[in-house]
Amino acid sequence: MGDKNATLSVGGNSYELPVFEGSVGPDVIDIRKLYGQSKMFTYDPGYTSTASCESALTYIDGEEGVLLHRGYPIGQLAESSNFTEVSYLLLNGELPDKETLDKFNWTISRHTMLHEQLIQFYRGFRRDAHPMAIMCGVVGALSAFYHDSTDISDPEHRRISSHRLIAKMPTIAAMAYKYSIGQPFLYPDNSLSYTGNFMRMTFGVPAEPYELHPAVERAMDRIFILHADHEQNASTSTVRLAGSSGANPFACIAAGIACLWGPAHGGANEAALNMLREIGTPDKIPHYIERAKDKNDPFRLMGFGHRVYKNYDPRATVMQKTVREVFDALKVDDPLFETALRLEELALHDDYFVEKKLFPNVDFYSGIILSAIGFPTTMFTALFALARTVGWVAQWNEMISDPGQKIGRPRQLYTGPTQRDYVPVENR
Ligand code: ACO
């Protein structure tokens, strides 16, 4: 890992801290022994300068707008690969040969059904429950149904539970949707692709055959690829932290889903489309740009800005291209796309956004595509959770396989009262 050191000087004392080099990207200063030596913690709420783990899965260069999975650029994967192949790559580190990929697809397809009793579980939710609320509950409940794959120290158990989670997520998400609109659940059809099967379970009905639109199936599969992993984002870090205590994978992924739901993270795709609908026509854009810049107004341009990207999010580039493909395939148009393009153009020429390096992120255009395909906004984040499951699972596996893995346990800067004596209520 290199032989550089950093020196920290505090109050006349110096501490030598090892510096590690990754294969690419910023070096890191190893502060693990700092507390033992100096009795000081480091302070970094929001982890803006902290590498929380070592990982070989995904690399982001936020300044250059680069995203690599196991070294492969996201643009190439989105163009030429498919979601299950990318899943294999994330889980195993290399692209599979044809035979291995066929076997992987076969294995995943054998896990698409849910335990029949889980259907009763759905019926406990209100019909108007948010699909993410249902996803959190059902995925957490999987650990009550699949006891045979929850020994996390056994690599075979980890493999099976990973496959189960990736395979069952489309069924769980489609059922959440069907439940909300009062239609019967559809069982999976394993003769279809991973994504085709999901679309049929979502939009098909038992009364008639479902006709898959190949261009839309392809676009949806690409959207899944774009969401598959994104290194140590909030939900992935949540999965790792939950898993660091030895919790079972189903519980950990349920924790990831809960974190993803927030509007600053995966909930932004829903919020971005709602925002575009509120803006409506391009003439209203300047008003909303002014609001986004106003410190006294909580309004932000949803789908804009990113903790890591200080350049165009490479996923947004693919997403923008996919909008047109879906419109052409479905022979539809949505004036909100023009509004979105104009909003992007105006924001990218506005000093506030230029100075703060705020660019469209993956969520800016995804809502327009998903809406054209027929998904209600409440399903958007559920689709993100479906696709991100492979990233969560791969990161969780990487962490558990690391012999040096420890429970995650941050420290704090305490600013509360110092020790004081309890006062009985009658004396207060
Ligand atoms: N609109 C207006 N101003 C913004 C926006 C925005 N979308 N995003 C950031 N800013 C401003 C902030 O007000 C802040 O200004 P200041 O320095 O004057 O205080 C500055 O840019 C930096 O923003 P922070 O919130 O400090 O940056 P952080 O890295 O913590 O947040 C985040 C990143 C949460 C993504 C933020 O840009 C945001 O809220 N964007 C909108 C929500 C969104 O699209 N989320 C999806 C992220 S991608 C994903 O999860 C898949």
Short mmCIF file of N, CA, C and O and ligand atoms in Angstrom, two decimals, residues 48 227 230 233 260 262-269 271-272 289 291-293 295 299-310 313 315 352-353 356 358 361-364 384 388, ligand 1:
data_model
loop_
_atom_site.label_atom_id
_atom_site.label_comp_id
_atom_site.label_asym_id
_atom_site.label_seq_id
_atom_site.Cartn_x
_atom_site.Cartn_y
_atom_site.Cartn_z
N THR A 48 -17.22 13.83 5.02
CA THR A 48 -16.80 14.49 3.78
C THR A 48 -15.34 14.23 3.44
O THR A 48 -14.94 14.37 2.29
N HIS A 227 -28.16 2.24 -11.74
CA HIS A 227 -28.37 2.35 -10.29
C HIS A 227 -27.70 1.23 -9.50
O HIS A 227 -27.86 1.16 -8.28
N HIS A 230 -22.82 2.45 -6.23
CA HIS A 230 -22.25 3.79 -6.26
C HIS A 230 -21.36 4.01 -5.06
O HIS A 230 -21.50 4.97 -4.32
N ASN A 233 -22.07 5.41 -0.75
CA ASN A 233 -23.18 6.35 -0.55
C ASN A 233 -23.91 6.05 0.76
O ASN A 233 -23.64 5.04 1.42
N LEU A 260 -32.28 4.77 1.78
CA LEU A 260 -32.44 5.22 0.39
C LEU A 260 -33.68 6.08 0.20
O LEU A 260 -33.73 6.94 -0.68
N GLY A 262 -34.98 8.52 1.69
CA GLY A 262 -34.94 9.97 1.95
C GLY A 262 -34.76 10.80 0.68
O GLY A 262 -34.09 10.38 -0.26
N PRO A 263 -35.37 12.02 0.64
CA PRO A 263 -35.30 12.84 -0.57
C PRO A 263 -33.90 13.33 -0.92
O PRO A 263 -33.66 13.71 -2.08
N ALA A 264 -32.97 13.33 0.04
CA ALA A 264 -31.60 13.74 -0.31
C ALA A 264 -30.86 12.60 -1.00
O ALA A 264 -29.76 12.78 -1.51
N HIS A 265 -31.44 11.42 -1.01
CA HIS A 265 -30.76 10.25 -1.60
C HIS A 265 -31.68 9.68 -2.69
O HIS A 265 -32.01 10.38 -3.64
N GLY A 266 -32.14 8.44 -2.54
CA GLY A 266 -32.93 7.80 -3.61
C GLY A 266 -34.29 8.43 -3.82
O GLY A 266 -34.88 8.31 -4.90
N GLY A 267 -34.81 9.10 -2.79
CA GLY A 267 -36.12 9.74 -2.93
C GLY A 267 -36.09 10.94 -3.86
O GLY A 267 -37.13 11.51 -4.18
N ALA A 268 -34.88 11.31 -4.33
CA ALA A 268 -34.77 12.51 -5.16
C ALA A 268 -35.41 12.31 -6.54
O ALA A 268 -35.85 13.28 -7.15
N ASN A 269 -35.49 11.07 -7.04
CA ASN A 269 -36.10 10.89 -8.37
C ASN A 269 -37.59 11.24 -8.33
O ASN A 269 -38.11 11.89 -9.24
N ALA A 271 -38.90 13.23 -6.04
CA ALA A 271 -38.96 14.68 -5.76
C ALA A 271 -38.65 15.49 -7.02
O ALA A 271 -39.24 16.56 -7.24
N ALA A 272 -37.74 14.98 -7.87
CA ALA A 272 -37.36 15.73 -9.08
C ALA A 272 -38.53 15.83 -10.05
O ALA A 272 -38.80 16.89 -10.61
N ILE A 289 -35.35 28.91 -10.10
CA ILE A 289 -33.89 29.02 -9.95
C ILE A 289 -33.58 30.04 -8.86
O ILE A 289 -32.72 29.83 -8.00
N ARG A 291 -35.50 30.79 -6.37
CA ARG A 291 -35.85 30.16 -5.07
C ARG A 291 -34.73 29.22 -4.61
O ARG A 291 -34.38 29.19 -3.43
N ALA A 292 -34.18 28.43 -5.55
CA ALA A 292 -33.12 27.47 -5.19
C ALA A 292 -31.89 28.19 -4.64
O ALA A 292 -31.16 27.65 -3.81
N LYS A 293 -31.69 29.44 -5.11
CA LYS A 293 -30.50 30.19 -4.69
C LYS A 293 -30.72 30.95 -3.38
O LYS A 293 -29.76 31.40 -2.76
N LYS A 295 -31.15 31.53 0.28
CA LYS A 295 -30.78 30.80 1.51
C LYS A 295 -31.95 30.70 2.49
O LYS A 295 -31.99 29.83 3.35
N PHE A 299 -36.33 25.45 -0.63
CA PHE A 299 -36.41 24.81 -1.95
C PHE A 299 -35.02 24.58 -2.54
O PHE A 299 -34.16 25.45 -2.53
N ARG A 300 -34.79 23.37 -3.07
CA ARG A 300 -33.57 23.05 -3.80
C ARG A 300 -33.96 22.47 -5.15
O ARG A 300 -35.03 21.89 -5.28
N LEU A 301 -33.10 22.63 -6.11
CA LEU A 301 -33.36 21.97 -7.40
C LEU A 301 -33.13 20.48 -7.22
O LEU A 301 -31.98 20.04 -7.08
N MET A 302 -34.19 19.71 -7.19
CA MET A 302 -34.04 18.27 -6.98
C MET A 302 -33.47 17.64 -8.25
O MET A 302 -33.78 18.07 -9.36
N GLY A 303 -32.60 16.64 -8.04
CA GLY A 303 -31.93 16.04 -9.20
C GLY A 303 -30.70 16.84 -9.59
O GLY A 303 -30.09 16.59 -10.64
N PHE A 304 -30.33 17.81 -8.77
CA PHE A 304 -29.14 18.63 -9.01
C PHE A 304 -28.20 18.55 -7.81
O PHE A 304 -28.65 18.56 -6.67
N GLY A 305 -26.92 18.50 -8.09
CA GLY A 305 -25.93 18.50 -7.01
C GLY A 305 -25.63 17.09 -6.57
O GLY A 305 -26.45 16.17 -6.72
N HIS A 306 -24.45 16.91 -6.05
CA HIS A 306 -24.04 15.59 -5.58
C HIS A 306 -22.85 15.76 -4.65
O HIS A 306 -22.00 16.62 -4.87
N ARG A 307 -22.80 14.92 -3.62
CA ARG A 307 -21.67 14.99 -2.69
C ARG A 307 -20.34 14.72 -3.40
O ARG A 307 -19.33 15.37 -3.11
N VAL A 308 -20.33 13.81 -4.35
CA VAL A 308 -19.07 13.42 -4.96
C VAL A 308 -18.86 14.06 -6.34
O VAL A 308 -17.78 14.54 -6.65
N TYR A 309 -19.91 14.08 -7.17
CA TYR A 309 -19.73 14.64 -8.52
C TYR A 309 -19.68 16.17 -8.48
O TYR A 309 -20.65 16.81 -8.06
N LYS A 310 -18.59 16.71 -8.95
CA LYS A 310 -18.51 18.16 -9.12
C LYS A 310 -18.41 18.43 -10.62
O LYS A 310 -17.75 19.35 -11.11
N ASP A 313 -22.84 14.18 -13.81
CA ASP A 313 -22.96 12.78 -13.38
C ASP A 313 -23.04 11.92 -14.65
O ASP A 313 -23.95 12.11 -15.47
N ARG A 315 -24.06 9.12 -15.19
CA ARG A 315 -25.33 8.38 -15.30
C ARG A 315 -26.42 9.29 -15.87
O ARG A 315 -27.32 8.82 -16.57
N TYR A 352 -24.40 30.87 -9.58
CA TYR A 352 -24.57 30.10 -8.33
C TYR A 352 -24.25 28.63 -8.57
O TYR A 352 -23.48 28.01 -7.83
N PHE A 353 -24.85 28.05 -9.60
CA PHE A 353 -24.67 26.61 -9.88
C PHE A 353 -23.27 26.32 -10.41
O PHE A 353 -22.68 25.29 -10.12
N LYS A 356 -20.78 26.57 -7.38
CA LYS A 356 -20.93 25.44 -6.43
C LYS A 356 -20.79 24.10 -7.14
O LYS A 356 -20.92 23.04 -6.51
N LEU A 358 -22.73 22.53 -9.29
CA LEU A 358 -23.96 21.73 -9.18
C LEU A 358 -24.42 21.35 -10.59
O LEU A 358 -24.72 22.20 -11.41
N ASN A 361 -27.86 15.21 -11.58
CA ASN A 361 -27.44 13.88 -11.15
C ASN A 361 -28.37 12.83 -11.77
O ASN A 361 -29.28 13.16 -12.53
N VAL A 362 -28.15 11.57 -11.42
CA VAL A 362 -28.88 10.46 -12.06
C VAL A 362 -30.39 10.63 -11.96
O VAL A 362 -31.14 10.14 -12.82
N ASP A 363 -30.84 11.34 -10.93
CA ASP A 363 -32.28 11.42 -10.69
C ASP A 363 -32.98 12.50 -11.50
O ASP A 363 -34.21 12.57 -11.49
N PHE A 364 -32.23 13.36 -12.17
CA PHE A 364 -32.87 14.50 -12.83
C PHE A 364 -33.77 14.04 -13.98
O PHE A 364 -34.87 14.53 -14.15
N PHE A 384 -35.24 2.07 -7.72
CA PHE A 384 -33.85 2.35 -7.34
C PHE A 384 -33.40 1.27 -6.34
O PHE A 384 -32.32 0.68 -6.48
N ARG A 388 -30.33 -1.24 -6.75
CA ARG A 388 -29.18 -1.03 -5.87
C ARG A 388 -28.92 -2.25 -4.98
O ARG A 388 -27.85 -2.37 -4.39
N1 ACO B 1 -30.17 23.30 -5.28
C1 ACO B 1 -29.71 24.46 -4.77
N2 ACO B 1 -28.58 24.57 -4.02
C2 ACO B 1 -27.90 23.43 -3.79
C3 ACO B 1 -28.32 22.19 -4.29
C4 ACO B 1 -29.51 22.14 -5.06
N3 ACO B 1 -29.97 21.00 -5.56
N4 ACO B 1 -27.47 21.22 -3.90
C5 ACO B 1 -26.51 21.85 -3.18
N5 ACO B 1 -26.77 23.17 -3.11
C6 ACO B 1 -25.94 24.19 -2.44
C7 ACO B 1 -26.13 24.13 -0.93
O1 ACO B 1 -27.14 25.02 -0.50
C8 ACO B 1 -24.76 24.51 -0.43
O2 ACO B 1 -24.66 25.91 -0.51
P1 ACO B 1 -23.73 26.70 0.59
O3 ACO B 1 -22.34 26.18 0.39
O4 ACO B 1 -23.90 28.13 0.20
O5 ACO B 1 -24.30 26.37 1.94
C9 ACO B 1 -23.80 23.93 -1.48
O6 ACO B 1 -24.58 23.84 -2.69
C10 ACO B 1 -23.29 22.56 -1.13
O7 ACO B 1 -24.38 21.70 -0.85
P2 ACO B 1 -24.42 20.69 0.36
O8 ACO B 1 -25.85 20.36 0.69
O9 ACO B 1 -23.55 21.17 1.46
O10 ACO B 1 -23.73 19.43 -0.34
P3 ACO B 1 -23.85 17.94 0.09
O11 ACO B 1 -22.74 17.24 -0.55
O12 ACO B 1 -24.01 17.82 1.57
O13 ACO B 1 -25.26 17.49 -0.54
C11 ACO B 1 -26.90 16.70 -2.04
C12 ACO B 1 -25.41 16.82 -1.75
C13 ACO B 1 -27.66 16.17 -0.80
C14 ACO B 1 -27.09 15.68 -3.16
C15 ACO B 1 -27.45 18.08 -2.44
O14 ACO B 1 -26.79 18.52 -3.61
C16 ACO B 1 -28.96 18.07 -2.66
O15 ACO B 1 -29.72 18.22 -1.70
N6 ACO B 1 -29.43 17.89 -3.94
C17 ACO B 1 -30.83 17.78 -4.22
C18 ACO B 1 -31.32 16.38 -3.88
C19 ACO B 1 -30.83 15.35 -4.87
O16 ACO B 1 -30.91 15.52 -6.08
N7 ACO B 1 -30.35 14.20 -4.33
C20 ACO B 1 -29.91 13.07 -5.15
C21 ACO B 1 -28.45 12.81 -4.98
S1 ACO B 1 -27.96 11.52 -6.07
C22 ACO B 1 -28.52 10.14 -5.35
O17 ACO B 1 -28.65 9.98 -4.18
C23 ACO B 1 -28.85 9.06 -6.23
#
